Amino acid sequence: MLSPIQSLNPRTAIRLGAAYGDGTVWFSLEDSEGRIAHICIDGRDGSQTRYRLFDGARHPNSPDTVLIELGAPEEGVIVSLASTWLDSGTPKDLGLTEFGWDLICDTLLRIGESH
């Protein structure tokens, strides 16, 4: 069962991340007590929620997803966790293609940007 991101404790890390061809990136997080959360960042061209963070799913189209308020603390948490995760290895080490790596990096730089 998934937990909301705000319920995870401070000892949380990304266990998996990926990117979809439509520009959406997602991460699976796990805290030290084994609670898991999924979040995604909408990177779809033309989307009204482009570069916005969603909690509870790996894609903004999922019926279980919750849009996170702009400037919410969760945005900073995700950028920090994702940066640490990306710094932990090469794209190959993390199971990413070069396209996925570049898309995740670009999307993290734009999170919260309005269009």
JSON list of C-alpha atoms in Angstrom, two decimals:
[
{"chain": "A", "resi": 1, "resn": "MET", "atom": "CA", "xyz": [0.00, 0.00, 0.00]},
{"chain": "A", "resi": 2, "resn": "LEU", "atom": "CA", "xyz": [1.30, 3.47, -0.89]},
{"chain": "A", "resi": 3, "resn": "SER", "atom": "CA", "xyz": [1.75, 6.22, 1.67]},
{"chain": "A", "resi": 4, "resn": "PRO", "atom": "CA", "xyz": [1.44, 9.95, 1.02]},
{"chain": "A", "resi": 5, "resn": "ILE", "atom": "CA", "xyz": [4.85, 11.59, 0.70]},
{"chain": "A", "resi": 6, "resn": "GLN", "atom": "CA", "xyz": [4.26, 13.79, 3.77]},
{"chain": "A", "resi": 7, "resn": "SER", "atom": "CA", "xyz": [3.87, 10.67, 5.94]},
{"chain": "A", "resi": 8, "resn": "LEU", "atom": "CA", "xyz": [7.40, 9.43, 5.20]},
{"chain": "A", "resi": 9, "resn": "ASN", "atom": "CA", "xyz": [10.04, 10.00, 7.84]},
{"chain": "A", "resi": 10, "resn": "PRO", "atom": "CA", "xyz": [13.20, 12.07, 7.23]},
{"chain": "A", "resi": 11, "resn": "ARG", "atom": "CA", "xyz": [15.24, 8.95, 6.48]},
{"chain": "A", "resi": 12, "resn": "THR", "atom": "CA", "xyz": [13.72, 8.53, 3.02]},
{"chain": "A", "resi": 13, "resn": "ALA", "atom": "CA", "xyz": [15.50, 7.65, -0.21]},
{"chain": "A", "resi": 14, "resn": "ILE", "atom": "CA", "xyz": [14.59, 7.07, -3.82]},
{"chain": "A", "resi": 15, "resn": "ARG", "atom": "CA", "xyz": [14.64, 3.39, -4.62]},
{"chain": "A", "resi": 16, "resn": "LEU", "atom": "CA", "xyz": [13.67, 3.66, -8.28]},
{"chain": "A", "resi": 17, "resn": "GLY", "atom": "CA", "xyz": [13.12, 6.37, -10.85]},
{"chain": "A", "resi": 18, "resn": "ALA", "atom": "CA", "xyz": [12.17, 6.44, -14.51]},
{"chain": "A", "resi": 19, "resn": "ALA", "atom": "CA", "xyz": [10.83, 8.61, -17.31]},
{"chain": "A", "resi": 20, "resn": "TYR", "atom": "CA", "xyz": [8.00, 8.04, -19.75]},
{"chain": "A", "resi": 21, "resn": "GLY", "atom": "CA", "xyz": [8.24, 9.02, -23.40]},
{"chain": "A", "resi": 22, "resn": "ASP", "atom": "CA", "xyz": [5.57, 11.69, -22.86]},
{"chain": "A", "resi": 23, "resn": "GLY", "atom": "CA", "xyz": [7.95, 13.64, -20.59]},
{"chain": "A", "resi": 24, "resn": "THR", "atom": "CA", "xyz": [6.62, 12.50, -17.22]},
{"chain": "A", "resi": 25, "resn": "VAL", "atom": "CA", "xyz": [9.21, 11.41, -14.66]},
{"chain": "A", "resi": 26, "resn": "TRP", "atom": "CA", "xyz": [8.41, 9.38, -11.56]},
{"chain": "A", "resi": 27, "resn": "PHE", "atom": "CA", "xyz": [10.10, 8.12, -8.42]},
{"chain": "A", "resi": 28, "resn": "SER", "atom": "CA", "xyz": [9.40, 5.42, -5.89]},
{"chain": "A", "resi": 29, "resn": "LEU", "atom": "CA", "xyz": [10.50, 6.47, -2.40]},
{"chain": "A", "resi": 30, "resn": "GLU", "atom": "CA", "xyz": [10.98, 4.36, 0.71]},
{"chain": "A", "resi": 31, "resn": "ASP", "atom": "CA", "xyz": [11.59, 5.49, 4.26]},
{"chain": "A", "resi": 32, "resn": "SER", "atom": "CA", "xyz": [13.49, 3.69, 7.02]},
{"chain": "A", "resi": 33, "resn": "GLU", "atom": "CA", "xyz": [10.26, 2.09, 8.28]},
{"chain": "A", "resi": 34, "resn": "GLY", "atom": "CA", "xyz": [9.51, 0.54, 4.88]},
{"chain": "A", "resi": 35, "resn": "ARG", "atom": "CA", "xyz": [6.73, 2.94, 3.88]},
{"chain": "A", "resi": 36, "resn": "ILE", "atom": "CA", "xyz": [6.60, 3.56, 0.14]},
{"chain": "A", "resi": 37, "resn": "ALA", "atom": "CA", "xyz": [5.37, 6.57, -1.81]},
{"chain": "A", "resi": 38, "resn": "HIS", "atom": "CA", "xyz": [5.18, 7.22, -5.54]},
{"chain": "A", "resi": 39, "resn": "ILE", "atom": "CA", "xyz": [5.45, 10.70, -6.98]},
{"chain": "A", "resi": 40, "resn": "CYS", "atom": "CA", "xyz": [5.62, 12.04, -10.49]},
{"chain": "A", "resi": 41, "resn": "ILE", "atom": "CA", "xyz": [6.43, 15.30, -12.21]},
{"chain": "A", "resi": 42, "resn": "ASP", "atom": "CA", "xyz": [4.32, 16.15, -15.23]},
{"chain": "A", "resi": 43, "resn": "GLY", "atom": "CA", "xyz": [6.60, 16.89, -18.15]},
{"chain": "A", "resi": 44, "resn": "ARG", "atom": "CA", "xyz": [4.01, 16.54, -20.91]},
{"chain": "A", "resi": 45, "resn": "ASP", "atom": "CA", "xyz": [4.09, 19.20, -23.64]},
{"chain": "A", "resi": 46, "resn": "GLY", "atom": "CA", "xyz": [0.96, 21.33, -23.56]},
{"chain": "A", "resi": 47, "resn": "SER", "atom": "CA", "xyz": [-0.18, 20.10, -20.15]},
{"chain": "A", "resi": 48, "resn": "GLN", "atom": "CA", "xyz": [-1.72, 22.70, -17.84]},
{"chain": "A", "resi": 49, "resn": "THR", "atom": "CA", "xyz": [0.19, 21.05, -14.97]},
{"chain": "A", "resi": 50, "resn": "ARG", "atom": "CA", "xyz": [3.54, 20.82, -16.75]},
{"chain": "A", "resi": 51, "resn": "TYR", "atom": "CA", "xyz": [6.45, 20.66, -14.27]},
{"chain": "A", "resi": 52, "resn": "ARG", "atom": "CA", "xyz": [4.08, 20.21, -11.34]},
{"chain": "A", "resi": 53, "resn": "LEU", "atom": "CA", "xyz": [4.52, 17.52, -8.69]},
{"chain": "A", "resi": 54, "resn": "PHE", "atom": "CA", "xyz": [1.93, 14.82, -8.06]},
{"chain": "A", "resi": 55, "resn": "ASP", "atom": "CA", "xyz": [1.73, 12.44, -5.09]},
{"chain": "A", "resi": 56, "resn": "GLY", "atom": "CA", "xyz": [0.31, 8.93, -5.06]},
{"chain": "A", "resi": 57, "resn": "ALA", "atom": "CA", "xyz": [1.03, 7.67, -8.57]},
{"chain": "A", "resi": 58, "resn": "ARG", "atom": "CA", "xyz": [3.61, 7.32, -11.30]},
{"chain": "A", "resi": 59, "resn": "HIS", "atom": "CA", "xyz": [1.65, 9.33, -13.87]},
{"chain": "A", "resi": 60, "resn": "PRO", "atom": "CA", "xyz": [-0.54, 12.46, -13.63]},
{"chain": "A", "resi": 61, "resn": "ASN", "atom": "CA", "xyz": [-3.38, 10.65, -15.46]},
{"chain": "A", "resi": 62, "resn": "SER", "atom": "CA", "xyz": [-3.77, 8.13, -12.66]},
{"chain": "A", "resi": 63, "resn": "PRO", "atom": "CA", "xyz": [-7.03, 8.49, -10.74]},
{"chain": "A", "resi": 64, "resn": "ASP", "atom": "CA", "xyz": [-5.13, 8.13, -7.43]},
{"chain": "A", "resi": 65, "resn": "THR", "atom": "CA", "xyz": [-2.80, 11.07, -7.96]},
{"chain": "A", "resi": 66, "resn": "VAL", "atom": "CA", "xyz": [-2.91, 14.28, -5.92]},
{"chain": "A", "resi": 67, "resn": "LEU", "atom": "CA", "xyz": [-1.56, 17.58, -7.27]},
{"chain": "A", "resi": 68, "resn": "ILE", "atom": "CA", "xyz": [0.88, 19.17, -4.80]},
{"chain": "A", "resi": 69, "resn": "GLU", "atom": "CA", "xyz": [0.60, 22.93, -4.21]},
{"chain": "A", "resi": 70, "resn": "LEU", "atom": "CA", "xyz": [3.21, 25.11, -5.90]},
{"chain": "A", "resi": 71, "resn": "GLY", "atom": "CA", "xyz": [6.07, 25.88, -3.54]},
{"chain": "A", "resi": 72, "resn": "ALA", "atom": "CA", "xyz": [5.09, 23.11, -1.10]},
{"chain": "A", "resi": 73, "resn": "PRO", "atom": "CA", "xyz": [7.89, 21.56, 0.97]},
{"chain": "A", "resi": 74, "resn": "GLU", "atom": "CA", "xyz": [7.47, 18.32, -0.99]},
{"chain": "A", "resi": 75, "resn": "GLU", "atom": "CA", "xyz": [8.98, 20.00, -4.06]},
{"chain": "A", "resi": 76, "resn": "GLY", "atom": "CA", "xyz": [12.22, 20.74, -2.20]},
{"chain": "A", "resi": 77, "resn": "VAL", "atom": "CA", "xyz": [12.30, 17.25, -0.70]},
{"chain": "A", "resi": 78, "resn": "ILE", "atom": "CA", "xyz": [11.95, 15.61, -4.12]},
{"chain": "A", "resi": 79, "resn": "VAL", "atom": "CA", "xyz": [14.60, 17.79, -5.75]},
{"chain": "A", "resi": 80, "resn": "SER", "atom": "CA", "xyz": [17.04, 17.01, -2.93]},
{"chain": "A", "resi": 81, "resn": "LEU", "atom": "CA", "xyz": [16.32, 13.25, -2.91]},
{"chain": "A", "resi": 82, "resn": "ALA", "atom": "CA", "xyz": [16.42, 13.00, -6.70]},
{"chain": "A", "resi": 83, "resn": "SER", "atom": "CA", "xyz": [19.70, 14.94, -6.91]},
{"chain": "A", "resi": 84, "resn": "THR", "atom": "CA", "xyz": [21.27, 12.63, -4.35]},
{"chain": "A", "resi": 85, "resn": "TRP", "atom": "CA", "xyz": [19.96, 9.59, -6.23]},
{"chain": "A", "resi": 86, "resn": "LEU", "atom": "CA", "xyz": [21.26, 10.86, -9.59]},
{"chain": "A", "resi": 87, "resn": "ASP", "atom": "CA", "xyz": [24.67, 11.58, -8.02]},
{"chain": "A", "resi": 88, "resn": "SER", "atom": "CA", "xyz": [24.88, 8.01, -6.70]},
{"chain": "A", "resi": 89, "resn": "GLY", "atom": "CA", "xyz": [25.79, 6.44, -10.03]},
{"chain": "A", "resi": 90, "resn": "THR", "atom": "CA", "xyz": [25.85, 6.57, -13.79]},
{"chain": "A", "resi": 91, "resn": "PRO", "atom": "CA", "xyz": [22.66, 6.30, -15.82]},
{"chain": "A", "resi": 92, "resn": "LYS", "atom": "CA", "xyz": [23.49, 2.64, -16.41]},
{"chain": "A", "resi": 93, "resn": "ASP", "atom": "CA", "xyz": [24.04, 2.04, -12.67]},
{"chain": "A", "resi": 94, "resn": "LEU", "atom": "CA", "xyz": [20.59, 3.50, -11.99]},
{"chain": "A", "resi": 95, "resn": "GLY", "atom": "CA", "xyz": [18.90, 1.53, -14.78]},
{"chain": "A", "resi": 96, "resn": "LEU", "atom": "CA", "xyz": [18.28, 4.61, -16.92]},
{"chain": "A", "resi": 97, "resn": "THR", "atom": "CA", "xyz": [18.85, 5.30, -20.58]},
{"chain": "A", "resi": 98, "resn": "GLU", "atom": "CA", "xyz": [20.63, 8.51, -21.53]},
{"chain": "A", "resi": 99, "resn": "PHE", "atom": "CA", "xyz": [17.23, 9.87, -22.63]},
{"chain": "A", "resi": 100, "resn": "GLY", "atom": "CA", "xyz": [15.73, 9.08, -19.22]},
{"chain": "A", "resi": 101, "resn": "TRP", "atom": "CA", "xyz": [18.69, 10.59, -17.37]},
{"chain": "A", "resi": 102, "resn": "ASP", "atom": "CA", "xyz": [18.54, 13.81, -19.41]},
{"chain": "A", "resi": 103, "resn": "LEU", "atom": "CA", "xyz": [14.77, 14.07, -19.07]},
{"chain": "A", "resi": 104, "resn": "ILE", "atom": "CA", "xyz": [14.89, 13.62, -15.29]},
{"chain": "A", "resi": 105, "resn": "CYS", "atom": "CA", "xyz": [17.66, 16.21, -14.91]},
{"chain": "A", "resi": 106, "resn": "ASP", "atom": "CA", "xyz": [15.87, 18.75, -17.12]},
{"chain": "A", "resi": 107, "resn": "THR", "atom": "CA", "xyz": [12.54, 18.20, -15.37]},
{"chain": "A", "resi": 108, "resn": "LEU", "atom": "CA", "xyz": [14.08, 18.63, -11.91]},
{"chain": "A", "resi": 109, "resn": "LEU", "atom": "CA", "xyz": [15.50, 21.98, -12.99]},
{"chain": "A", "resi": 110, "resn": "ARG", "atom": "CA", "xyz": [12.03, 23.11, -14.07]},
{"chain": "A", "resi": 111, "resn": "ILE", "atom": "CA", "xyz": [9.86, 21.75, -11.24]},
{"chain": "A", "resi": 112, "resn": "GLY", "atom": "CA", "xyz": [7.26, 24.29, -10.22]},
{"chain": "A", "resi": 113, "resn": "GLU", "atom": "CA", "xyz": [7.87, 26.41, -13.34]},
{"chain": "A", "resi": 114, "resn": "SER", "atom": "CA", "xyz": [4.60, 27.83, -14.65]},
{"chain": "A", "resi": 115, "resn": "HIS", "atom": "CA", "xyz": [3.52, 27.67, -18.27]}
]
